[in-house]
XYZ file of C-alpha atoms in Angstrom:
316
model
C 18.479 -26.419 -12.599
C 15.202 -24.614 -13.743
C 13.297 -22.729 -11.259
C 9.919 -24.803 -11.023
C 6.735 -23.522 -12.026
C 4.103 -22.014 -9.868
C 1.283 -23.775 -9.374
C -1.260 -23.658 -11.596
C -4.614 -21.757 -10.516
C -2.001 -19.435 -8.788
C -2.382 -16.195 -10.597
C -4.466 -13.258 -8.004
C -4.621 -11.317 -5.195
C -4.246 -12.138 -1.504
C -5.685 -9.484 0.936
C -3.998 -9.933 4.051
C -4.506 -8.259 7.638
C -1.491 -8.260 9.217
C -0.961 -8.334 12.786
C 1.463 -6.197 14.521
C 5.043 -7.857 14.980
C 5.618 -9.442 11.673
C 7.446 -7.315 8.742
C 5.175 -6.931 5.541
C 8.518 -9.139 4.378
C 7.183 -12.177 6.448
C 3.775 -12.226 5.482
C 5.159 -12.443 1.895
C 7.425 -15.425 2.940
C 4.549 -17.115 4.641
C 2.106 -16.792 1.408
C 5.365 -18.266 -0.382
C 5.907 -21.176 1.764
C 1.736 -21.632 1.821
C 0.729 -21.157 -1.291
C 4.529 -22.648 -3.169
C 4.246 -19.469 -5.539
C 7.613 -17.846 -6.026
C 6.599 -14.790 -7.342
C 4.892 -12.705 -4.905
C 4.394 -8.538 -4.144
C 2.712 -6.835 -1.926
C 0.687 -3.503 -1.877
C 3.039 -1.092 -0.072
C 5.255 -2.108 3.109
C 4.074 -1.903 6.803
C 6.380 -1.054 9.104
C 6.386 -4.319 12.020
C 4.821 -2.137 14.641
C 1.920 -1.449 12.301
C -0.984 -3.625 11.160
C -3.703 -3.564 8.705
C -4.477 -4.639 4.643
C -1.798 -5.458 3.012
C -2.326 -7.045 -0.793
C -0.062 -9.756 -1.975
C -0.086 -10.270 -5.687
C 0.554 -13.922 -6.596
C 2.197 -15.480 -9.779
C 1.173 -13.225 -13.358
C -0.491 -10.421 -10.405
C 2.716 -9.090 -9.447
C 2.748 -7.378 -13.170
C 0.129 -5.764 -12.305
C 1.575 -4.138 -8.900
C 2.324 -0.688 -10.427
C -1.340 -0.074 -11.760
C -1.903 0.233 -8.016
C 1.347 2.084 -6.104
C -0.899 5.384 -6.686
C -3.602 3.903 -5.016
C -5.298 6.315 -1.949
C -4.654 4.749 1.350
C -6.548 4.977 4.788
C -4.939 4.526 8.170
C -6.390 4.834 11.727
C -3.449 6.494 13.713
C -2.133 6.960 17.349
C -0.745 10.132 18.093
C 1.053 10.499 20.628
C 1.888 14.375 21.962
C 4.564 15.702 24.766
C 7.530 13.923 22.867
C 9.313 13.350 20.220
C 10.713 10.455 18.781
C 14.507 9.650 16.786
C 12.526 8.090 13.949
C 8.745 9.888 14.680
C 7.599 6.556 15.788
C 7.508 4.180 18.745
C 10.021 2.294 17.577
C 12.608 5.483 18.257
C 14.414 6.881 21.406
C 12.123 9.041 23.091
C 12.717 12.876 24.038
C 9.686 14.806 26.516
C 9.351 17.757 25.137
C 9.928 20.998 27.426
C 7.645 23.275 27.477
C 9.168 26.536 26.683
C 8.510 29.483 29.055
C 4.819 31.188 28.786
C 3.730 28.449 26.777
C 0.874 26.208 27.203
C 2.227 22.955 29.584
C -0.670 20.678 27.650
C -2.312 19.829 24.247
C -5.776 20.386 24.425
C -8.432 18.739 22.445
C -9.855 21.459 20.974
C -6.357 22.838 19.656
C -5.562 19.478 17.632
C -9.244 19.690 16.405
C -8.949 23.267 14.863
C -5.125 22.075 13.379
C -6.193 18.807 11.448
C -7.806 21.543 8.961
C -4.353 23.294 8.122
C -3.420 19.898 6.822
C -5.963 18.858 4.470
C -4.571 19.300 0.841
C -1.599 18.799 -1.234
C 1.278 19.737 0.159
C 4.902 19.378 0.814
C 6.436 16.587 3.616
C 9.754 16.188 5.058
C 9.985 12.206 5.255
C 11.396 10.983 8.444
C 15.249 10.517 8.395
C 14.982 7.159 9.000
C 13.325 5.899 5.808
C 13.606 3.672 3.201
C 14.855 6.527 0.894
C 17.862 6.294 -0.697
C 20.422 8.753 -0.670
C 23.298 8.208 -2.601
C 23.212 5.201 -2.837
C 22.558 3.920 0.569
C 19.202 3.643 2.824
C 18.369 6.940 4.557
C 17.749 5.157 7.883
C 20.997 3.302 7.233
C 23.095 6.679 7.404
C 20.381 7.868 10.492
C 21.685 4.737 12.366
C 25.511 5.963 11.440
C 25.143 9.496 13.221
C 25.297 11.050 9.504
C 21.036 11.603 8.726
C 20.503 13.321 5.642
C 18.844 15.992 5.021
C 15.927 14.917 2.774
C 14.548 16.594 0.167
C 10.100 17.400 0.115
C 7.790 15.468 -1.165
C 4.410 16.459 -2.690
C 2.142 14.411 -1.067
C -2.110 14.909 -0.475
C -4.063 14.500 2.778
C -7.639 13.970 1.822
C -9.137 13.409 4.816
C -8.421 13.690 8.771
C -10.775 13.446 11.645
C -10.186 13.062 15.397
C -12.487 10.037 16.365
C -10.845 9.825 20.321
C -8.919 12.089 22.541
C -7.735 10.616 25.537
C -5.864 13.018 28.116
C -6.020 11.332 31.200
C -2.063 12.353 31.324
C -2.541 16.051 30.230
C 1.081 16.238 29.655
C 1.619 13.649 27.412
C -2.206 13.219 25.782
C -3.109 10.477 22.918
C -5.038 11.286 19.890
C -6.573 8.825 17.427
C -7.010 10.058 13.897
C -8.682 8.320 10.836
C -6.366 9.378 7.946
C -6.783 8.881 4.099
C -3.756 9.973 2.172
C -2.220 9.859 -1.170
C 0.707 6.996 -1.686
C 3.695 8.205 -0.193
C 2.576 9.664 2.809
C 4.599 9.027 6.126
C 1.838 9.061 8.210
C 4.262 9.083 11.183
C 5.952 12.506 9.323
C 2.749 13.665 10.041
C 2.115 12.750 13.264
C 5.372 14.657 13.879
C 4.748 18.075 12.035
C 0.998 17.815 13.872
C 2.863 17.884 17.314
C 5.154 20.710 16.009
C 2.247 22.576 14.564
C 0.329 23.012 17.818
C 3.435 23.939 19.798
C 4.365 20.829 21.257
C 6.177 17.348 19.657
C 4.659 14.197 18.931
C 5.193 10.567 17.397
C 2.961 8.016 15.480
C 2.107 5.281 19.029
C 0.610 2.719 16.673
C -1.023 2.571 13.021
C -3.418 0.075 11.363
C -4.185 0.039 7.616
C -7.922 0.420 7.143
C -7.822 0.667 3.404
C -5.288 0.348 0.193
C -6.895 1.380 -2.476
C -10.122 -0.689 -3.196
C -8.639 -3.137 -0.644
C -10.410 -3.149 3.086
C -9.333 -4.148 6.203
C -12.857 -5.582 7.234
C -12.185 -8.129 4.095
C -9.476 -9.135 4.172
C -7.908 -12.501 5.420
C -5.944 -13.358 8.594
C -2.655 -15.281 8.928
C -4.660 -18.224 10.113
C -7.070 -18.001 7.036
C -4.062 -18.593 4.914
C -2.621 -21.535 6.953
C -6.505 -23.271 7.295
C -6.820 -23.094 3.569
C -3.239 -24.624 2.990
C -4.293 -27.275 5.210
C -7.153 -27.836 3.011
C -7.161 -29.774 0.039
C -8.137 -26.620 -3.250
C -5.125 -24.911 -0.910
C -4.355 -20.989 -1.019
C -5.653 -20.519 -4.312
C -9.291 -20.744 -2.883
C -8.773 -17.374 -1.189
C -7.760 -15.937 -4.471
C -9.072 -12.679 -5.928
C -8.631 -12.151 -9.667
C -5.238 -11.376 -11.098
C -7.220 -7.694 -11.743
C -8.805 -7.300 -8.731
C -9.095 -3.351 -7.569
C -8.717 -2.360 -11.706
C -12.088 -2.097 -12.319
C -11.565 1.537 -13.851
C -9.715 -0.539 -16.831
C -12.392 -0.859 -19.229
C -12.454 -4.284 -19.994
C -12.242 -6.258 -23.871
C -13.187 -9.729 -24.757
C -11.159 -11.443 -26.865
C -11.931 -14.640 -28.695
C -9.112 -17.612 -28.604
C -7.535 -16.661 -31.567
C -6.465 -13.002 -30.452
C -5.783 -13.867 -27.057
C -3.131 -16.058 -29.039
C -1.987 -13.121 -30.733
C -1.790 -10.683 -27.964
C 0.336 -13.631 -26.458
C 2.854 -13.354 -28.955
C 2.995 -9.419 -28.941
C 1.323 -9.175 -32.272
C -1.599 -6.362 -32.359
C -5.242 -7.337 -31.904
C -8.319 -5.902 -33.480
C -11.238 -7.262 -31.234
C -14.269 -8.596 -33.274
C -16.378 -7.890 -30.519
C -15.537 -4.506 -30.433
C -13.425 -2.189 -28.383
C -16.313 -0.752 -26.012
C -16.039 2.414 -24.588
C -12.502 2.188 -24.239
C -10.795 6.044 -25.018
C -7.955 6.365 -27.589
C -4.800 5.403 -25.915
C -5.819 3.958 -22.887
C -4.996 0.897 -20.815
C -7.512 -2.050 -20.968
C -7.478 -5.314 -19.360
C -8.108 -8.185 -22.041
C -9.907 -11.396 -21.268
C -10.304 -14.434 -22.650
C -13.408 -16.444 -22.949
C -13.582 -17.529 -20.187
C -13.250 -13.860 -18.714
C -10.478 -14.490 -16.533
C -7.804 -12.120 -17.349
C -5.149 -12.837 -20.063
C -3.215 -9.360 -19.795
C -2.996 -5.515 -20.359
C -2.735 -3.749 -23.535
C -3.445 0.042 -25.326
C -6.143 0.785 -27.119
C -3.945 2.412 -30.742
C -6.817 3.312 -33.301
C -8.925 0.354 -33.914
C -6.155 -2.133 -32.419
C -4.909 -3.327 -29.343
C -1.297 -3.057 -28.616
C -0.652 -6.099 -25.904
C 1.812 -5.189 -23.345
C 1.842 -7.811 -20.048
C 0.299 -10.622 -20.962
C -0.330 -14.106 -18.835
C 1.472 -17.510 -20.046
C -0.286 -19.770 -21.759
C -2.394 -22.196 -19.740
C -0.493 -25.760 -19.379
């Protein structure tokens, strides 16, 4: 039996704010069941204990979901200091750290402060054993659970920005920091969290983590889980809260195309724009619209052509 088609008016982005307790997995299934879209993505996985944006790409969108897996992220975290954790997170068996002889019994404030510096940069970061990684063949956190965790290799990752914003020590042994992060893609902010507690001669684990920011996607905008069910409730549905299918690509110069080309580009065959390619650079990416300027795909600027590469269906 053929798969059935999404609906039309389908195509975009959903920014969600997910709550803590759900996986980034169930969000997606609710959007599905919501919005009767099959093809979904989403922006980059949040662990269940963690909350914040998360973008879902609906219906021709989820093409477009690797123009943003570089995309800088922000996160507000809790770090936690005077333990460490199996999987340098809440979610893992807890160890107190012991305070080795003739050294400090606390954290202090002013320690973590002066260490958030040493951070800042690109630089190299042991992901935590139990990842998503995989390692021959299997799930790194699969083999962690097994007794067998591997011994993964460095990543280069960037911190951009870090800054203590509270500092709560009302249990000087086992104090709580809360740091605003931004971060290249691929940081484990919880990785950090960890190497933080190491670094000022203690341990420490990521308490809790929210998602301010993916990208040009912010928490303050986006929508809740009840936003999603209210509009499927409503008659114009899910696809009311609908960004455009290019949402967050606005560094993708952008070329009109007239009916005829977006045709073309449809069936692969090069386009020369008679309205010009713009300021588009030799070899680029561009987004190409149609008309109407909604988005019809993405192509390469090759000389005085275009060179289509994902373009949308055909409207019904």
């Amino acid at each position: 039996m053929p798969r059935r088609p999404d609906p039309p008016g389908t195509d975009g982005v959903l920014v969600m704010a997910k709550p803590v307790g759900p996986t980034s997995h169930d969000v997606v299934a609710l959007a599905r069941r919501l919005s009767g879209v099959r093809r979904i993505g989403h922006g980059g996985t949040l662990d269940p204990f963690a909350s914040g944006v998360l973008p879902l790409f609906l219906g021709f969108a989820t093409r477009l979901v690797e123009f943003h897996l570089g995309d800088e992220k922000a996160y507000r975290a809790t770090v936690c200091f005077g333990a460490s954790s199996t999987t340098d997170d809440l979610d893992g068996e807890l160890q107190p750290f012991d305070v080795p002889s003739g050294g400090p019994a606390s954290v202090g404030r002013q320690a973590v402060e002066a260490t958030l510096a040493r951070f800042l940069g690109p630089q190299d970061q042991r992901p935590p054993a139990y990842s998503a990684i995989q390692v021959g063949g299997r799930r790194a956190y699969d083999l962690a659970r097994a007794g067998t965790p591997p011994d993964l290799a460095l990543r280069r990752i960037e911190i951009r920005g870090l800054e203590l914003v509270e500092w709560d020590d009302r249990d000087p042994e086992r104090p709580i920091a809360i740091v605003d992060v931004t971060c290249s893609a691929g940081t484990y902010v919880r990785a950090l969290a960890r190497d933080l507690g190491a670094t000022v001669g203690s341990a420490a684990y990521l308490g809790g983590l929210v998602r301010t920011r993916s990208g040009p996607f912010r928490l303050d905008d986006a929508l809740t889980l009840d936003d999603l069910r209210a509009a499927a409730a409503r008659s114009e549905g899910v696809a009311s809260l609908l960004r455009p299918a290019d949402a967050g690509l606005d560094a993708i110069p952008l070329i009109r195309l007239d009916p005829d080309e977006v045709e073309d580009a449809r069936k692969g065959r090069f386009v020369r724009p008679a309205h010009g390619l713009g300021d588009a650079p030799e070899g680029s990416l561009v987004r190409l619209a149609g008309p109407d300027g909604r988005l019809a795909g993405i192509g390469r600027r090759t000389g005085h052509r275009i060179l289509p590469d994902k373009m949308s269906a055909a409207a019904p």
